[in-house]
Tab-separated table of C-alpha atoms (C1' of nucleotides) in Angstrom:
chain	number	residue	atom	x	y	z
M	1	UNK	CA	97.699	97.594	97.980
M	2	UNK	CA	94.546	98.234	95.771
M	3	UNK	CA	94.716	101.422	94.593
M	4	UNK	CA	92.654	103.179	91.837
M	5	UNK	CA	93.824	100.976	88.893
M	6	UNK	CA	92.813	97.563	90.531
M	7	UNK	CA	89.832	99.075	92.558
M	8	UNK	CA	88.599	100.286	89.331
M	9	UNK	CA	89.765	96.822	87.517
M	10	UNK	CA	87.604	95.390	90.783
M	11	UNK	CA	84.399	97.699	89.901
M	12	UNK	CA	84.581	97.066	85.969
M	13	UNK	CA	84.727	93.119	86.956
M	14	UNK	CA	81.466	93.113	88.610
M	15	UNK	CA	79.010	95.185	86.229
M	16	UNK	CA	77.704	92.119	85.682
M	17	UNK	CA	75.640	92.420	88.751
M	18	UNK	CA	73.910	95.377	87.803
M	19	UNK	CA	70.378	94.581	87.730
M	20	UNK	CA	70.345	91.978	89.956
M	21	UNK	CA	68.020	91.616	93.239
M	22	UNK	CA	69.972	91.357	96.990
M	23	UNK	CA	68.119	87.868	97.812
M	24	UNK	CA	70.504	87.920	101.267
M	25	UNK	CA	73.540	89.090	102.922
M	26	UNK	CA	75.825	87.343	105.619
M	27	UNK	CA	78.966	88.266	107.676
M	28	UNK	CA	80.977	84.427	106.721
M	29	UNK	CA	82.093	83.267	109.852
M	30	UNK	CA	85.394	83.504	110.323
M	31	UNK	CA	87.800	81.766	112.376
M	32	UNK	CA	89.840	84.944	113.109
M	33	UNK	CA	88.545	88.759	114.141
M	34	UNK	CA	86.281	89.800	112.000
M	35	UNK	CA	86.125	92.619	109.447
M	36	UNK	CA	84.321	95.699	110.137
M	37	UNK	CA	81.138	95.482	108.408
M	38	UNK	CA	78.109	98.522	109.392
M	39	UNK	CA	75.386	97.893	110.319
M	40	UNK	CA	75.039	95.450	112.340
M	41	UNK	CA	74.432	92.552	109.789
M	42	UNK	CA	70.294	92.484	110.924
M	43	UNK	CA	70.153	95.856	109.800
M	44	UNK	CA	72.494	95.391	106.712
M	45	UNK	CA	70.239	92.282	105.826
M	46	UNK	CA	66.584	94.149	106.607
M	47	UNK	CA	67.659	97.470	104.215
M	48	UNK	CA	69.004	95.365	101.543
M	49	UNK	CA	67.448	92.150	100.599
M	50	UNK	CA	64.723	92.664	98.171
M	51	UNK	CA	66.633	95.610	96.665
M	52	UNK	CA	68.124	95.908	93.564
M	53	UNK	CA	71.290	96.950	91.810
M	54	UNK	CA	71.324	99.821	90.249
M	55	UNK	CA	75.205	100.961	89.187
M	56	UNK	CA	78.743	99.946	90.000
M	57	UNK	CA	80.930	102.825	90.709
M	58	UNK	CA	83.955	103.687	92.330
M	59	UNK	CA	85.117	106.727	94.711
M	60	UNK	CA	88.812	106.881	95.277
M	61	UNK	CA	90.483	103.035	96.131
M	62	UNK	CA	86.848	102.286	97.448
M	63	UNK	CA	84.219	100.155	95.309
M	64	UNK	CA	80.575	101.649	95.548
M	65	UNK	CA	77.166	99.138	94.697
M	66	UNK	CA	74.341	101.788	93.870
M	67	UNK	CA	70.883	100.508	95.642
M	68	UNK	CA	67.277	101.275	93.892
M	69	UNK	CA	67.062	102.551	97.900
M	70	UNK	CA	69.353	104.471	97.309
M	71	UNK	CA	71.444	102.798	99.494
M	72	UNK	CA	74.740	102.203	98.174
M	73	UNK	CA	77.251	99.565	99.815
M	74	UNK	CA	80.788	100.453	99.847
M	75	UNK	CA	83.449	97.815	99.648
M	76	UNK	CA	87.278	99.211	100.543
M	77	UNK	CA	90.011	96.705	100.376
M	78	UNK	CA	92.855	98.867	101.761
M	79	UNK	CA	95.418	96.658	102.307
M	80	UNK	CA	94.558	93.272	100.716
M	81	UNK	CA	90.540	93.560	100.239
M	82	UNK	CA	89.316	91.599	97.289
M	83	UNK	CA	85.563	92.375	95.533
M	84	UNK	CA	84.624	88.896	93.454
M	85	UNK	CA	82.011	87.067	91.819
M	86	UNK	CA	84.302	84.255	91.716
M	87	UNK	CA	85.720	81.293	93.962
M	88	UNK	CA	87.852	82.849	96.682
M	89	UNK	CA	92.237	82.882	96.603
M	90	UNK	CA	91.091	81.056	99.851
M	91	UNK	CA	88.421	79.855	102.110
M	92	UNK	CA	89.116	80.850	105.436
M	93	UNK	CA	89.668	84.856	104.679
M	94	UNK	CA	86.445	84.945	102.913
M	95	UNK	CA	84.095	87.512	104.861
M	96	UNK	CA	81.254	88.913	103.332
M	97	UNK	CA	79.115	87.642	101.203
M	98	UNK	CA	75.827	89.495	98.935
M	99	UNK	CA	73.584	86.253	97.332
M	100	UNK	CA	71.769	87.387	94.018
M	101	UNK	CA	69.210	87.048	91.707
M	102	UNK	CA	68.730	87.765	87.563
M	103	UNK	CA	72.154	89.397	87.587
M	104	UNK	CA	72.911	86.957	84.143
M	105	UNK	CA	75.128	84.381	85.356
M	106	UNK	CA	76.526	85.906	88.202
M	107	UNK	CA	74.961	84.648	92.045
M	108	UNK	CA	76.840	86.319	94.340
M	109	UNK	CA	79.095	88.680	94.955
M	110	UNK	CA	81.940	88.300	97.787
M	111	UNK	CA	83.945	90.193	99.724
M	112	UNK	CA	87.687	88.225	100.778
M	113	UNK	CA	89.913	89.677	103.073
M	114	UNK	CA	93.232	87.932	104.014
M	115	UNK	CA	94.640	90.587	106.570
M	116	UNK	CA	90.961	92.357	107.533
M	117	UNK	CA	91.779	95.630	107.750
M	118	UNK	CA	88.891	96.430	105.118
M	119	UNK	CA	85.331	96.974	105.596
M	120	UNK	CA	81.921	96.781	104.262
M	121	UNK	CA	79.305	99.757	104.931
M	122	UNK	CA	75.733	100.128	103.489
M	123	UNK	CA	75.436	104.284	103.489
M	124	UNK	CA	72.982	106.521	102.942
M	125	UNK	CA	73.069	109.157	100.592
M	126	UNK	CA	74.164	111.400	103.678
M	127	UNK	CA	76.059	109.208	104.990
M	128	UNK	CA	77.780	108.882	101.594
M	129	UNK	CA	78.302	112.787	101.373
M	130	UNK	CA	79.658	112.811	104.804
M	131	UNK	CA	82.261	109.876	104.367
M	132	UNK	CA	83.223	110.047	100.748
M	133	UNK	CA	82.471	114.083	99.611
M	134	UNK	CA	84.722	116.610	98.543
M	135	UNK	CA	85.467	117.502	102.280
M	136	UNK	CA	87.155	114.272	102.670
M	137	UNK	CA	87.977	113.396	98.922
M	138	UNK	CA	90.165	115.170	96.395
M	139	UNK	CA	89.139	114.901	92.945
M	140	UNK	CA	89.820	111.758	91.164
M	141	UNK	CA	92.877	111.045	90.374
M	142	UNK	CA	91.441	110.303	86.103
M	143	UNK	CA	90.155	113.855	86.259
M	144	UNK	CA	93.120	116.219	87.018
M	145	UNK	CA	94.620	118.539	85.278
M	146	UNK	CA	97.929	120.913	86.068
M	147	UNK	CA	95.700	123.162	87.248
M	148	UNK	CA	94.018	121.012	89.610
M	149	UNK	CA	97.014	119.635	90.748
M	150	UNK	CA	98.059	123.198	91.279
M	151	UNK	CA	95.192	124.027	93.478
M	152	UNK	CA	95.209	121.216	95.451
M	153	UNK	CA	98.833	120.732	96.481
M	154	UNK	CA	100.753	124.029	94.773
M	155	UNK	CA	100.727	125.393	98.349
M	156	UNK	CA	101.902	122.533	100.673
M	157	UNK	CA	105.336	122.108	102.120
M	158	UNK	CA	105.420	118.552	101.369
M	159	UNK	CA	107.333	116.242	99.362
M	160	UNK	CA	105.635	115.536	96.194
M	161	UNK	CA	105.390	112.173	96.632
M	162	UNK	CA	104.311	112.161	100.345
M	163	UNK	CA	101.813	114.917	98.946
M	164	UNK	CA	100.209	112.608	96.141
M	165	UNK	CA	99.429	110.533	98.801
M	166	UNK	CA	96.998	112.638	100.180
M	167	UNK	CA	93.515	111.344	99.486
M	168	UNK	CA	91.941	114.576	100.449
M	169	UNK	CA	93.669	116.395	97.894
M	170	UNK	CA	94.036	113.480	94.965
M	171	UNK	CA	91.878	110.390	95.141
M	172	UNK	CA	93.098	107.169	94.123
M	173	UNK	CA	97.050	107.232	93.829
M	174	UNK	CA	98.869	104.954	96.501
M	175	UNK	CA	102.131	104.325	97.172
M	176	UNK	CA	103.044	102.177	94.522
M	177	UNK	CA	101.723	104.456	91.555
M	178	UNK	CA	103.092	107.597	92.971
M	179	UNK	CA	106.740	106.347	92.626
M	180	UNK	CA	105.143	105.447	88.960
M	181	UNK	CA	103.613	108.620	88.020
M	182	UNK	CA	107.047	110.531	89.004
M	183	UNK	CA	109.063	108.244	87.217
M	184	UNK	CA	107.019	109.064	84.177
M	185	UNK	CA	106.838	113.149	85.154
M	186	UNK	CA	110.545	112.712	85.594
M	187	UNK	CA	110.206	115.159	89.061
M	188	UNK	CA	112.204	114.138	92.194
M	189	UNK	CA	109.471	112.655	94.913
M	190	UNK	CA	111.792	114.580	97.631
M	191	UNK	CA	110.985	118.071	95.384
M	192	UNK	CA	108.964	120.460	97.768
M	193	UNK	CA	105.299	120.847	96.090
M	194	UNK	CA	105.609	124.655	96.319
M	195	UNK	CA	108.680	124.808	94.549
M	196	UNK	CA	107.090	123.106	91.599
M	197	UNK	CA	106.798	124.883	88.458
M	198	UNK	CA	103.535	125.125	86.471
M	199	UNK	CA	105.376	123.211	83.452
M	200	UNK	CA	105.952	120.110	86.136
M	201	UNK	CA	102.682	120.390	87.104
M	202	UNK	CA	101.507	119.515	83.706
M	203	UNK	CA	104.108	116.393	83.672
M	204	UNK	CA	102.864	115.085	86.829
M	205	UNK	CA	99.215	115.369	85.297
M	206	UNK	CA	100.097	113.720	82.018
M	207	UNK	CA	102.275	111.332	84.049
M	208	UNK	CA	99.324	110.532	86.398
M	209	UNK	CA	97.267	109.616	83.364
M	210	UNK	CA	99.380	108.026	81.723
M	211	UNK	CA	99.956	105.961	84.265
M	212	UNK	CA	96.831	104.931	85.842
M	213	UNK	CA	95.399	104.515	82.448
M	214	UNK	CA	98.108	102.228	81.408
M	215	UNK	CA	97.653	99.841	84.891
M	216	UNK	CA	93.855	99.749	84.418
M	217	UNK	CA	94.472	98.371	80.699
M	218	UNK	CA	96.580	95.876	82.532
M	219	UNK	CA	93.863	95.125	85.246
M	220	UNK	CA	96.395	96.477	88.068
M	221	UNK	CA	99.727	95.218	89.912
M	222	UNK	CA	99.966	91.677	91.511
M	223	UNK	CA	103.078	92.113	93.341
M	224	UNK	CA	105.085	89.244	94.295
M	225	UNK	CA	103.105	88.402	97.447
M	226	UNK	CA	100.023	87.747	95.032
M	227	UNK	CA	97.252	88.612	96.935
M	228	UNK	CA	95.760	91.173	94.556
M	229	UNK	CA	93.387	89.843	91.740
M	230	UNK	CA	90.265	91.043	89.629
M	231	UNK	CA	87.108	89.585	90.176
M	232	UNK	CA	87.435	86.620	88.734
M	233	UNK	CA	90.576	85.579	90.769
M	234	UNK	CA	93.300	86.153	88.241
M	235	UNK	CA	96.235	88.069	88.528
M	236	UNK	CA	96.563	91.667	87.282
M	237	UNK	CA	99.992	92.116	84.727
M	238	UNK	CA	100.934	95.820	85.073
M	239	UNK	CA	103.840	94.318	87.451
M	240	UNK	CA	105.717	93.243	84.522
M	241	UNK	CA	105.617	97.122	83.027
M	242	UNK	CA	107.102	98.965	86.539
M	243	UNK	CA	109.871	100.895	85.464
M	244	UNK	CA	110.896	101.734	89.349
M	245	UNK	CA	108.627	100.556	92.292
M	246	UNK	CA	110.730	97.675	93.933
M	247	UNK	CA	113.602	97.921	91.280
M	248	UNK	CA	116.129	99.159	93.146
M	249	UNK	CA	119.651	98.293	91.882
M	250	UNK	CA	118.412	97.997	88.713
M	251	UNK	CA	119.215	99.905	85.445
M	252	UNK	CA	116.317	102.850	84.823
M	253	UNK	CA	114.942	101.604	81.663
M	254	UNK	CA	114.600	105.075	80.216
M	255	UNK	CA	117.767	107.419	80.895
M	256	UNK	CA	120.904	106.539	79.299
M	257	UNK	CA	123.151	107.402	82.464
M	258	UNK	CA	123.976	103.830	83.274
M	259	UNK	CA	122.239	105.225	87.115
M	260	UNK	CA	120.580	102.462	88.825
M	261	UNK	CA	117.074	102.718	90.233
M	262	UNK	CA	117.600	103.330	94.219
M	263	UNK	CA	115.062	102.950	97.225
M	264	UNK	CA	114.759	105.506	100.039
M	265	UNK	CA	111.548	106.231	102.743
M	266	UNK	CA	109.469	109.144	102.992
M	267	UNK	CA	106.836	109.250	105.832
M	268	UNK	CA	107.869	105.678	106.692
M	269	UNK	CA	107.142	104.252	103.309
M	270	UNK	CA	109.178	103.240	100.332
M	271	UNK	CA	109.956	105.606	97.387
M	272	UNK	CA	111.572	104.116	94.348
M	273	UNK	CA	113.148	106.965	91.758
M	274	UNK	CA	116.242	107.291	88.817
M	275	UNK	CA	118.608	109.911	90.859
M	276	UNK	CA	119.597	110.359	86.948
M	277	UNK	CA	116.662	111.419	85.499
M	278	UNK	CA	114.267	112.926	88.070
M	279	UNK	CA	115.167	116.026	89.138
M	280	UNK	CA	113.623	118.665	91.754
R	1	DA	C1'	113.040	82.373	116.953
R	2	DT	C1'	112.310	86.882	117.000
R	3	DT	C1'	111.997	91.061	114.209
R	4	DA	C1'	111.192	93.941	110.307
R	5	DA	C1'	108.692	95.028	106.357
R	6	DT	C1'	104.638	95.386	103.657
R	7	DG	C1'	100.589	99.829	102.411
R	8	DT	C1'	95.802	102.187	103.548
R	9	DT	C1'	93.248	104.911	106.551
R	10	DC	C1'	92.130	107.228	110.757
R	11	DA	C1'	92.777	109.194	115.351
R	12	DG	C1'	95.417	111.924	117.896
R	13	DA	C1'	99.733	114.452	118.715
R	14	DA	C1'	103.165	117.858	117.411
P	1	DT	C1'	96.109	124.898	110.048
P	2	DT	C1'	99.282	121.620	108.525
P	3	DT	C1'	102.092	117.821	109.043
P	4	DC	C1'	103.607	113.740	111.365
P	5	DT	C1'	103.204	109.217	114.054
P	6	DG	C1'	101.304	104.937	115.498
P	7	DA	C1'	97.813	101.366	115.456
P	8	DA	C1'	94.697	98.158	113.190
P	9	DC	C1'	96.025	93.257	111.091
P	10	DA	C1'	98.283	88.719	108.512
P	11	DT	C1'	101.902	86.896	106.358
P	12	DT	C1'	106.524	86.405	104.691
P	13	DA	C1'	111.512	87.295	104.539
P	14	DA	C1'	115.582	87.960	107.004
DNA sequence: ATTAATGTTCAGAA
DNA sequence: TTTCTGAACATTAA
């Protein structure tokens, strides 16, 4: 569920460990399968203790600890990953953890996984370039533009909203947002990408702003299973300000049709949308 | 008590 | 080349 706005509420909550010195890492034991985390934690612990932080960044829903080694570690929480420097939602799904040194008032930061489908890695600069570059990344999602948007997806057969899904052609928006942004663009998510008009273009790039900006300033969605929180364990609040993602049946808050909000699937996921006031 | 649904990414198929 | 499908996994709702 962490997409750009809480993996960027995630990387904003630990700047505080910038500066700091890796004094050790550890894979927690965990009673269930563990996470993916490369290398092998000997290798992980020889090429980053004694090193020290240099920047927090973030590359699409993926949180990226800078290394004077030039190192960097990359934390992605897919489906419920959490990045802390707090006490854990729980115990047992903690499974990472980085122990640290003159980072102010912070001593570690942890890595919590409830369903494990995330994963820690500790790249290289290739490696980086390889994994994360603009052969496998679009641009972010805070930097488009019509144009971009244009570039990237004006060609494709897609729906829009399978399309903006794509993190090779937009990186950041997930499933949740994308019903968002569309709401906001007021474009159909079944409208075919090539059919789209340079004027909706611009919407959906205003909309994506708009959007994203918006949950960030609301340090991201906490949806009613709860598992998503910033790093210090607290609950994001841009759930309260959906206007359509798991609404359906209820009144669109913006058209004055009376048309209630309705759920259907694209590529086996949920879309939410007004059938009053998005249109193809 | 079983089954479906949840959402991200990747591998592999169409 | 582009698009689609299923699996990885844990937990909850039906």
């Amino acid at each position: 569920m962490p997409e750009l706005p809480e993996v960027e509420t995630m990387r904003r909550g630990i700047l505080g460990i910038v500066g700091a010195r890796i004094v050790d890492v550890e894979r927690v034991a965990c009673p269930r399968k563990l996470i993916s985390i490369s290398p092998r934690i000997d290798l992980f612990r020889r090429r980053t203790v004694g090193r020290t932080i240099r920047a927090v960044e973030r590359v699409g829903k993926r949180v990226v600890v800078r290394l004077d080694s030039d190192d960097a570690i990359i934390l992605e929480p897919r489906m419920t990953g959490l990045v802390l420097v707090a006490d854990p939602p729980t115990r047992e799904h903690l499974r990472f953890r980085c122990k640290l040194d003159g980072g102010g008032n912070v001593r570690e930061l942890l890595y919590w996984d409830r369903r494990g489908l995330g994963n820690v890695r500790l790249v290289s600069p290739q490696e980086f370039e390889a994994a994360y570059g603009r052969e496998k990344l679009g641009p972010d999602a805070l930097a488009m533009t019509a144009a971009l948007f244009r570039e990237q997806l004006g060609n494709s057969r897609r729906a829009v909203k399978v399309a903006l899904l794509d993190q090779r052609a937009v990186a950041g928006i997930g499933n949740l947002y994308a019903s968002e942004i569309l709401h906001q663009a007021g474009i159909h998510p079944a409208a075919r990408c090539d059919r789209i008009s340079r004027a909706k273009w611009a919407l959906i790039a205003d909309a994506t702003l708009v959007i994203l900006q918006a949950a960030i300033r609301h340090e991201g969605s906490t949806l009613s299973d709860g598992t998503y929180r910033n790093a210090l364990n607290q609950a994001g609040e841009y759930q309260n300000h959906h206007r359509v993602y798991d609404r359906a049946g209820e009144l669109c808050s913006r058209c004055s049709n009376g048309k209630l909000i309705v759920r259907i699937v694209q590529a086996q996921r949920s879309t939410f949308y007004c059938p009053a006031c998005q249109r193809k």
